[in-house]
Short mmCIF file of C-alpha atoms in Angstrom, two decimals:
data_model
loop_
_atom_site.label_atom_id
_atom_site.label_comp_id
_atom_site.label_asym_id
_atom_site.label_seq_id
_atom_site.Cartn_x
_atom_site.Cartn_y
_atom_site.Cartn_z
CA ALA F 9 30.33 30.35 97.73
CA GLN F 10 31.65 29.33 93.86
CA SER F 11 34.87 30.14 93.19
CA VAL F 12 37.90 29.64 90.49
CA THR F 13 41.36 28.89 91.45
CA GLN F 14 44.84 29.08 89.06
CA PRO F 15 47.32 28.43 91.39
CA ASP F 16 49.90 29.49 88.92
CA ILE F 17 50.32 33.18 88.52
CA HIS F 18 52.81 32.85 85.92
CA ILE F 19 54.24 30.30 83.97
CA THR F 20 57.40 30.27 81.38
CA VAL F 21 57.80 27.59 79.09
CA SER F 22 59.84 27.00 75.73
CA GLU F 23 58.59 27.30 72.62
CA GLY F 24 57.47 23.64 71.40
CA ALA F 25 57.37 22.68 74.68
CA SER F 26 54.15 21.18 76.07
CA LEU F 27 51.79 23.33 78.71
CA GLU F 28 49.36 22.71 81.07
CA LEU F 29 47.51 25.49 82.82
CA ARG F 30 45.66 24.56 86.06
CA CYS F 31 42.30 25.34 87.32
CA ASN F 32 39.86 24.11 90.03
CA TYR F 33 36.64 25.15 90.99
CA SER F 34 34.25 24.88 93.76
CA TYR F 35 30.38 24.86 92.77
CA GLY F 36 27.88 22.97 94.33
CA ALA F 37 25.78 21.79 91.02
CA THR F 38 26.89 20.42 87.60
CA PRO F 39 29.36 23.27 86.59
CA TYR F 40 29.37 25.25 83.25
CA LEU F 41 33.65 25.68 82.81
CA PHE F 42 35.22 28.07 80.28
CA TRP F 43 38.75 29.35 79.44
CA TYR F 44 39.43 32.55 77.94
CA VAL F 45 42.54 34.30 76.72
CA GLN F 46 43.30 37.77 76.80
CA SER F 47 46.35 39.37 74.83
CA PRO F 48 47.68 42.56 76.31
CA GLY F 49 45.35 45.62 76.46
CA GLN F 50 42.67 43.51 74.48
CA GLY F 51 39.07 41.59 75.26
CA LEU F 52 38.79 37.94 76.37
CA GLN F 53 38.68 35.50 73.53
CA LEU F 54 36.69 32.11 74.43
CA LEU F 55 39.25 29.05 73.95
CA LEU F 56 36.89 26.37 74.68
CA LYS F 57 34.24 25.43 77.08
CA TYR F 58 32.69 22.26 78.67
CA PHE F 59 28.80 21.76 79.63
CA SER F 60 28.30 18.39 79.15
CA GLY F 61 29.39 15.10 77.67
CA ASP F 62 32.72 14.10 76.39
CA THR F 63 35.18 15.07 79.73
CA LEU F 64 38.31 15.88 76.75
CA VAL F 65 37.19 19.31 75.01
CA GLN F 66 39.09 20.52 71.79
CA GLY F 67 39.12 24.46 71.33
CA ILE F 68 40.59 27.05 69.50
CA LYS F 69 44.35 27.10 68.43
CA GLY F 70 45.07 23.58 69.39
CA PHE F 71 44.17 23.83 73.06
CA GLU F 72 42.27 21.15 74.79
CA ALA F 73 41.21 20.88 78.30
CA GLU F 74 39.89 17.98 80.46
CA PHE F 75 37.14 18.25 83.33
CA LYS F 76 37.81 15.96 86.39
CA ARG F 77 34.80 16.02 88.51
CA SER F 78 36.73 13.83 91.32
CA GLN F 79 39.50 16.57 91.41
CA SER F 80 37.12 19.44 90.64
CA SER F 81 39.73 20.38 87.83
CA PHE F 82 39.51 21.63 84.35
CA ASN F 83 43.21 21.75 83.62
CA LEU F 84 43.94 23.43 79.89
CA ARG F 85 46.91 21.81 77.80
CA LYS F 86 48.72 22.29 74.22
CA PRO F 87 51.38 19.77 73.29
CA SER F 88 53.30 22.28 71.69
CA VAL F 89 53.33 25.84 72.42
CA HIS F 90 53.96 28.79 69.87
CA TRP F 91 55.37 32.41 70.79
CA SER F 92 52.12 33.86 69.83
CA ASP F 93 50.53 31.59 72.65
CA ALA F 94 51.90 33.85 75.09
CA ALA F 95 49.02 35.78 77.13
CA GLU F 96 46.93 35.61 80.18
CA TYR F 97 44.58 32.87 80.50
CA PHE F 98 41.54 32.90 82.45
CA CYS F 99 39.27 29.91 83.87
CA ALA F 100 35.73 30.68 84.79
CA VAL F 101 33.03 28.68 86.11
CA GLY F 102 29.47 29.75 85.01
CA ILE F 103 26.50 30.36 87.16
CA MET F 104 23.95 29.13 85.26
CA GLU F 105 21.03 30.80 87.03
CA TYR F 106 19.38 34.40 86.74
CA GLY F 107 21.98 36.29 84.79
CA ASN F 108 24.35 33.66 83.77
CA LYS F 109 26.91 34.93 85.62
CA LEU F 110 30.68 33.83 85.13
CA VAL F 111 33.34 33.74 88.06
CA PHE F 112 36.37 34.17 87.02
CA GLY F 113 40.39 32.95 88.48
CA ALA F 114 42.91 35.36 89.08
CA GLY F 115 44.32 34.57 85.67
CA THR F 116 47.80 32.74 84.37
CA ILE F 117 50.14 34.82 82.36
CA LEU F 118 52.02 33.00 80.16
CA ARG F 119 55.70 33.55 78.81
CA VAL F 120 57.27 32.01 76.07
CA LYS F 121 60.98 31.46 75.62
CA SER F 122 62.38 31.15 72.19
CA SER N 5 27.14 37.41 63.06
CA GLN N 6 27.43 38.90 66.22
CA THR N 7 29.52 42.08 67.20
CA ILE N 8 30.21 44.04 70.43
CA HIS N 9 31.33 47.61 70.38
CA GLN N 10 32.80 49.52 73.78
CA TRP N 11 34.07 53.22 73.86
CA PRO N 12 36.16 54.93 74.25
CA ALA N 13 38.92 52.64 73.97
CA THR N 14 41.21 54.68 76.14
CA LEU N 15 40.04 57.82 78.77
CA VAL N 16 42.13 59.71 81.21
CA GLN N 17 39.71 61.69 83.78
CA PRO N 18 40.51 63.91 86.47
CA VAL N 19 39.33 62.53 90.16
CA GLY N 20 35.80 63.66 90.70
CA SER N 21 34.78 64.05 87.11
CA PRO N 22 31.87 62.04 85.70
CA LEU N 23 31.91 59.18 83.96
CA SER N 24 30.39 57.72 80.90
CA LEU N 25 31.11 54.13 79.05
CA GLU N 26 29.21 52.90 76.04
CA CYS N 27 28.69 49.11 75.19
CA THR N 28 26.56 48.02 72.16
CA VAL N 29 25.76 44.56 70.51
CA GLU N 30 24.69 43.98 67.16
CA GLY N 31 23.24 40.80 65.56
CA THR N 32 21.16 39.47 68.62
CA SER N 33 18.22 40.36 70.36
CA ASN N 34 17.26 40.28 74.02
CA PRO N 35 20.89 39.63 75.07
CA ASN N 36 22.15 39.43 78.56
CA LEU N 37 24.66 41.91 79.40
CA TYR N 38 27.58 42.39 81.87
CA TRP N 39 30.14 44.80 83.06
CA TYR N 40 33.21 43.57 84.30
CA ARG N 41 36.56 46.00 85.97
CA GLN N 42 40.06 44.53 85.64
CA ALA N 43 42.27 46.18 88.18
CA ALA N 44 46.31 45.74 87.29
CA GLY N 45 47.20 42.70 88.36
CA ARG N 46 44.07 41.08 89.48
CA GLY N 47 41.37 38.95 87.80
CA LEU N 48 37.84 40.06 86.57
CA GLN N 49 35.36 41.34 88.80
CA LEU N 50 31.78 41.12 87.56
CA LEU N 51 30.04 44.92 88.51
CA PHE N 52 26.49 44.47 86.75
CA TYR N 53 24.62 42.46 84.87
CA SER N 54 20.97 43.10 82.89
CA VAL N 55 18.41 40.79 81.74
CA GLY N 56 16.38 43.19 79.69
CA ILE N 57 15.67 46.96 79.00
CA GLY N 58 15.72 48.75 82.48
CA GLN N 59 16.54 45.30 84.64
CA ILE N 60 20.35 46.34 86.35
CA SER N 61 21.79 44.04 88.69
CA SER N 62 24.55 45.14 90.86
CA GLU N 63 27.41 42.72 92.25
CA VAL N 64 29.17 44.76 94.59
CA PRO N 65 28.84 48.12 96.10
CA GLN N 66 30.63 50.88 94.65
CA ASN N 67 30.67 54.31 93.06
CA LEU N 68 29.41 53.23 89.62
CA SER N 69 26.16 52.52 87.95
CA ALA N 70 24.75 50.82 85.09
CA SER N 71 21.91 51.51 82.76
CA ARG N 72 19.98 49.63 80.16
CA PRO N 73 18.19 52.57 78.00
CA GLN N 74 18.05 49.85 74.94
CA ASP N 75 17.96 46.01 74.25
CA ARG N 76 21.46 45.92 72.89
CA GLN N 77 22.80 49.56 74.60
CA PHE N 78 24.90 48.83 77.94
CA ILE N 79 26.14 51.81 79.85
CA LEU N 80 28.44 52.36 83.07
CA SER N 81 28.49 55.55 84.63
CA SER N 82 29.67 57.40 87.34
CA LYS N 83 29.00 60.82 88.91
CA LYS N 84 32.31 61.44 90.73
CA LEU N 85 35.28 59.32 89.56
CA LEU N 86 37.64 58.04 92.29
CA LEU N 87 41.25 56.77 92.19
CA SER N 88 40.46 53.58 92.41
CA ASP N 89 38.15 53.26 89.82
CA SER N 90 41.16 53.00 87.24
CA GLY N 91 40.96 49.84 85.43
CA PHE N 92 40.15 48.11 82.37
CA TYR N 93 36.49 47.99 81.45
CA LEU N 94 35.00 44.73 79.67
CA CYS N 95 31.77 44.76 78.55
CA ALA N 96 29.98 41.06 77.56
CA TRP N 97 27.11 39.43 76.33
CA SER N 98 25.66 35.93 76.33
CA VAL N 99 22.29 34.67 75.10
CA LEU N 100 20.56 32.19 77.69
CA VAL N 101 20.34 29.05 75.81
CA GLN N 102 24.09 29.25 74.23
CA GLU N 103 24.95 30.63 78.04
CA THR N 104 28.63 31.39 76.77
CA GLN N 105 29.81 34.96 77.49
CA TYR N 106 31.51 37.36 74.30
CA PHE N 107 33.67 40.48 75.40
CA GLY N 108 34.23 43.80 73.82
CA PRO N 109 37.71 44.74 73.24
CA GLY N 110 37.42 46.91 76.51
CA THR N 111 37.96 50.48 77.91
CA ARG N 112 40.82 51.23 79.53
CA LEU N 113 40.43 54.11 82.32
CA LEU N 114 42.87 55.95 83.90
CA VAL N 115 41.90 58.37 86.78
CA LEU N 116 44.68 60.87 88.11
#
């Protein structure tokens, strides 16, 4: 069965420091991978997605993610975190069959220290 | 451009009361539509999805039902709410070719 694991429930980084959020997936076919961000009480906003091609994808707000097939990973990175990046981040794998469903990880809550 | 609306934004309901949450999408035709629930401290659980009018697929057995009376309207309902129905309900849409899901602002439901 398809699954997504985000091993870190909470991460705290200092403002200006680099960030890496981990995501591992389990899916038998070529995965479609997504990162979403959710601010408190809000819906989810798409940060970036990987469908095919270059394994390093750029997203909004200065985020990037790298797809590593050998490690079944799709980690999210940002070189310098801003206080406004504090939010919850979700990794998801797309099941591109009937209905195009998404399977989400449990999420990682990012706290930013000033 | 496409937009997605959900209402109400917040709802407090007694146990045993009915529920109706509405989601509408503008600016696209024949979208795939989805209902997710996000319980406190947990990830997103897909409840229902629809690929067309009147076509509903249920992912988990539960106290809820969904309907799609119009192309861009998706409704989540319950005849009798349970305490465990509390949570944050998110509607999303996608277009088959693009495959990315876009989420609405959500409805926070508290069942007391």
